[in-house]
Short mmCIF file of C-alpha atoms in Angstrom, two decimals:
data_model
loop_
_atom_site.label_atom_id
_atom_site.label_comp_id
_atom_site.label_asym_id
_atom_site.label_seq_id
_atom_site.Cartn_x
_atom_site.Cartn_y
_atom_site.Cartn_z
CA ASP A 251 30.65 9.49 -18.66
CA LEU A 252 32.50 8.40 -15.67
CA GLU A 253 35.08 5.54 -15.87
CA HIS A 254 33.83 4.07 -12.62
CA TYR A 255 30.91 4.12 -10.43
CA SER A 256 28.67 1.98 -7.94
CA TYR A 257 25.21 3.11 -7.00
CA ARG A 258 22.14 1.64 -5.58
CA LEU A 259 18.57 2.32 -6.89
CA ASN A 260 16.10 0.77 -4.75
CA GLU A 261 12.30 0.68 -4.78
CA ASP A 262 10.55 0.44 -1.56
CA SER A 263 7.75 1.73 0.72
CA THR A 264 7.91 5.29 1.98
CA MET A 265 8.85 4.60 5.26
CA ASN A 266 11.59 2.33 4.49
CA VAL A 267 12.94 4.96 2.03
CA ILE A 268 13.10 7.44 5.09
CA GLU A 269 14.84 4.80 7.23
CA ASP A 270 17.25 4.20 4.41
CA VAL A 271 18.24 8.00 4.26
CA ILE A 272 18.20 8.02 8.16
CA ASN A 273 20.74 5.16 8.65
CA GLY A 274 22.80 6.28 5.59
CA SER A 275 21.98 3.36 3.26
CA SER A 276 20.86 5.90 0.62
CA ASN A 277 21.72 9.45 0.37
CA VAL A 278 18.78 10.66 -1.69
CA GLY A 279 15.34 9.40 -1.17
CA VAL A 280 12.22 10.07 -3.31
CA ILE A 281 9.10 9.51 -1.31
CA HIS A 282 5.35 10.24 -1.45
CA PHE A 283 2.47 10.55 1.29
CA ALA A 284 -0.99 11.72 1.76
CA SER A 285 -1.61 15.57 1.75
CA HIS A 286 -3.69 15.15 4.94
CA ASP A 287 -0.46 13.47 6.65
CA GLU A 288 1.70 16.52 5.87
CA ASN A 289 2.07 18.15 9.24
CA MET A 290 2.83 14.78 10.72
CA MET A 291 5.55 13.83 8.21
CA GLN A 292 7.06 17.64 8.45
CA LYS A 293 7.42 16.70 12.18
CA LEU A 294 9.07 13.34 11.38
CA PHE A 295 11.47 15.16 9.03
CA GLU A 296 12.35 17.65 11.58
CA ASN A 297 12.75 15.23 14.44
CA LYS A 298 15.12 12.96 12.26
CA GLU A 299 17.20 15.97 10.91
CA LEU A 300 15.91 15.42 7.43
CA GLU A 301 15.41 17.99 4.53
CA PHE A 302 12.29 17.60 2.37
CA ARG A 303 11.75 19.37 -0.95
CA GLN A 304 8.46 19.05 -2.26
CA LEU A 305 8.25 18.07 -5.93
CA ALA A 306 4.77 17.78 -7.02
CA THR A 307 1.16 17.08 -5.94
CA PHE A 308 -1.21 14.81 -7.57
CA LEU A 309 -4.64 13.35 -7.50
CA PRO A 310 -5.01 9.61 -6.98
CA TYR A 311 -5.81 7.57 -10.29
CA VAL A 312 -7.04 4.14 -10.95
CA CYS A 313 -4.69 2.05 -13.16
CA ILE A 314 -6.56 -0.30 -15.36
CA SER A 315 -6.51 -2.06 -18.57
CA SER A 316 -7.43 0.16 -21.65
CA ASP A 317 -9.89 -2.64 -22.48
CA HIS A 318 -11.48 -2.82 -18.94
CA GLU A 319 -15.34 -3.00 -18.87
CA LEU A 320 -15.30 -0.06 -16.19
CA LEU A 321 -14.21 2.37 -18.83
CA ASP A 322 -17.17 2.24 -21.15
CA GLY A 323 -16.34 5.87 -22.18
CA ASN A 324 -16.00 7.17 -18.63
CA ARG A 325 -13.56 9.64 -17.67
CA SER A 326 -13.65 8.74 -13.87
CA ILE A 327 -14.57 5.75 -11.82
CA ASP A 328 -16.39 5.67 -8.69
CA ILE A 329 -14.55 3.88 -5.86
CA THR A 330 -17.47 1.55 -5.10
CA GLU A 331 -17.11 0.02 -8.22
CA LEU A 332 -13.53 -1.42 -7.57
CA LYS A 333 -14.64 -3.83 -5.03
CA ASN A 334 -15.41 -6.55 -7.34
CA TYR A 335 -12.08 -6.46 -9.15
CA GLY A 336 -8.60 -7.69 -8.23
CA PHE A 337 -6.32 -5.37 -6.53
CA VAL A 338 -2.67 -5.48 -7.41
CA ARG A 339 -0.09 -4.18 -5.02
CA TYR A 340 3.58 -4.16 -3.94
CA LEU A 341 4.91 -6.78 -1.41
CA GLY A 342 5.58 -5.06 1.93
CA GLN A 343 3.56 -1.81 1.54
CA PHE A 344 0.75 -2.85 4.00
CA GLU A 345 0.61 1.00 5.17
CA ASP A 346 0.87 2.83 2.03
CA PHE A 347 -1.74 5.66 2.37
CA ILE A 348 -3.10 5.20 -1.38
CA TYR A 349 -4.59 1.88 -0.33
CA HIS A 350 -6.86 3.78 2.09
CA ILE A 351 -8.94 6.04 -0.17
CA THR A 352 -11.77 8.25 0.73
CA THR A 353 -14.25 9.78 -1.63
CA GLU A 354 -17.65 11.53 -0.99
CA ASN A 355 -19.36 8.09 -1.42
CA LEU A 356 -17.03 5.81 0.66
CA HIS A 357 -13.84 5.29 2.64
CA LEU A 358 -12.14 2.01 1.13
CA ASP A 359 -9.27 0.19 2.79
CA LEU A 360 -7.88 -1.73 0.06
CA ASN A 361 -5.95 -3.68 2.36
CA ASP A 362 -9.16 -5.53 3.18
CA SER A 363 -9.80 -6.37 -0.49
CA SER A 364 -11.14 -9.97 -0.94
CA ARG A 365 -8.84 -10.35 -4.11
CA ILE A 366 -5.30 -9.25 -3.76
CA VAL A 367 -2.26 -10.01 -5.80
CA TYR A 368 1.08 -9.22 -4.66
CA VAL A 369 3.88 -8.39 -6.94
CA ASN A 370 7.62 -7.06 -6.63
CA ASP A 371 7.99 -4.45 -9.45
CA ARG A 372 6.15 -2.29 -11.83
CA ALA A 373 6.64 -4.74 -14.99
CA GLU A 374 4.93 -7.50 -13.15
CA GLN A 375 2.12 -4.87 -11.98
CA MET A 376 1.53 -3.55 -15.20
CA ASN A 377 1.50 -6.88 -17.06
CA LEU A 378 -0.94 -8.26 -14.70
CA ILE A 379 -3.37 -5.24 -14.93
CA SER A 380 -3.20 -5.53 -18.75
CA THR A 381 -5.07 -8.74 -18.73
CA GLY A 382 -8.33 -6.93 -17.74
CA VAL A 383 -9.55 -7.90 -14.63
CA PHE A 384 -7.11 -6.08 -12.28
CA PHE A 385 -6.51 -2.46 -10.94
CA THR A 386 -4.15 -0.63 -8.70
CA ILE A 387 -3.92 2.92 -7.64
CA GLY A 388 -1.26 5.30 -8.53
CA ILE A 389 -0.81 8.66 -10.38
CA SER A 390 -1.41 9.89 -13.83
CA ALA A 391 -0.07 7.59 -16.48
CA PHE A 392 3.81 7.52 -17.11
CA THR A 393 5.13 7.92 -20.57
CA ASP A 394 4.30 5.09 -22.95
CA GLN A 395 2.24 3.47 -20.26
CA ASN A 396 -0.53 2.73 -22.55
CA SER A 397 1.55 1.82 -25.54
CA LEU A 398 3.83 -0.34 -23.81
CA TYR A 399 1.35 -2.25 -21.30
CA GLY A 400 -2.03 -1.36 -22.49
CA VAL A 401 -2.85 0.33 -19.31
CA VAL A 402 -4.44 3.54 -18.59
CA SER A 403 -4.93 5.86 -15.55
CA VAL A 404 -8.34 7.17 -14.58
CA PRO A 405 -9.23 9.62 -11.99
CA LEU A 406 -11.35 8.44 -8.89
CA MET A 407 -14.78 10.18 -8.87
CA ASN A 408 -15.27 12.86 -6.23
CA CYS A 409 -11.94 12.44 -4.58
CA SER A 410 -10.16 15.20 -2.92
CA GLU A 411 -7.33 13.39 -1.48
CA GLN A 412 -4.00 14.14 -3.06
CA ILE A 413 -0.45 12.61 -3.15
CA LEU A 414 2.63 14.70 -2.18
CA PHE A 415 6.10 13.67 -3.65
CA GLY A 416 9.36 15.15 -2.63
CA ILE A 417 13.05 14.37 -2.15
CA ILE A 418 14.64 13.70 1.39
CA THR A 419 18.37 14.08 2.23
CA LYS A 420 19.95 14.38 5.48
CA ARG A 421 20.29 17.98 6.63
CA ASN A 422 23.58 19.66 6.02
CA THR A 423 24.77 16.80 3.88
CA LYS A 424 27.32 17.36 0.96
CA LEU A 425 26.03 15.77 -1.87
CA THR A 426 28.08 14.54 -4.81
CA GLU A 427 27.84 15.77 -8.34
CA VAL A 428 26.29 12.79 -9.57
CA GLU A 429 23.78 12.84 -6.51
CA GLN A 430 22.87 16.52 -7.33
CA GLU A 431 22.48 15.73 -11.01
CA PHE A 432 19.98 12.86 -10.02
CA ILE A 433 18.05 15.25 -7.96
CA ASN A 434 17.97 17.70 -10.83
CA GLU A 435 16.68 15.12 -13.26
CA VAL A 436 14.01 14.05 -11.03
CA THR A 437 12.93 17.47 -10.07
CA GLU A 438 12.65 18.11 -14.01
CA SER A 439 10.66 15.09 -14.44
CA TYR A 440 8.21 15.80 -11.80
CA ARG A 441 7.81 19.47 -12.89
CA LYS A 442 6.91 18.07 -16.33
CA LEU A 443 4.55 15.56 -14.85
CA GLN A 444 2.89 18.49 -12.74
CA MET A 445 2.32 20.66 -15.86
CA ARG A 446 0.81 17.76 -17.52
CA GLU A 447 -1.42 17.08 -14.51
CA ASN A 448 -2.54 20.55 -14.21
CA GLN A 449 -3.39 20.78 -17.72
CA THR A 450 -5.39 17.36 -17.71
CA THR A 451 -7.47 18.48 -14.46
CA GLY A 452 -7.80 22.03 -15.99
CA SER A 453 -9.33 20.44 -19.22
CA SER A 454 -11.49 18.13 -17.15
CA HIS A 455 -12.80 21.08 -15.02
CA ALA A 456 -13.66 22.97 -18.07
CA ALA A 457 -15.35 20.16 -19.78
CA ASP A 458 -17.49 19.46 -16.71
#
């Protein structure tokens, strides 16, 4: 409802988002990192005078075509089964922790995959995965993911790693009304995602 505005919404790797907030290119950053890296990240935030507000915690999921042969009625996928399929990833995110997956069976560095396709954005990623021979690692399905792209999100079998999502801002920075509204909207979106995740994992454990 503003007559004039100019804002930049940029998707990038976690460390680049942090750097953008530190140098002032962005005032608000939405990031994710591994739960086992939490202490290290908290020290980084403290040293760089950043405020971190945790939004949600999710298990990593495999994103594959709803027609993928690995589904076969299974509700989870063994990480060893992924090695024979093409891995789709974003350009520049060479050290994204979700590409280093550990389960009870194996530690797999997806950066070393023999079949990798690099993409620039989510639409490219989803369209490629929908062809049936590719996969990526993410969180539980976003709204209309299956109906729009024919892509489903399936839990990794015996995986205890988690993905922490949160918002970062410079400490003691006064945010504009629009920036605060953005934070409120993101916080509410992740609250709903967390509730859905809790219900899904709760139902899965009950079924097991």
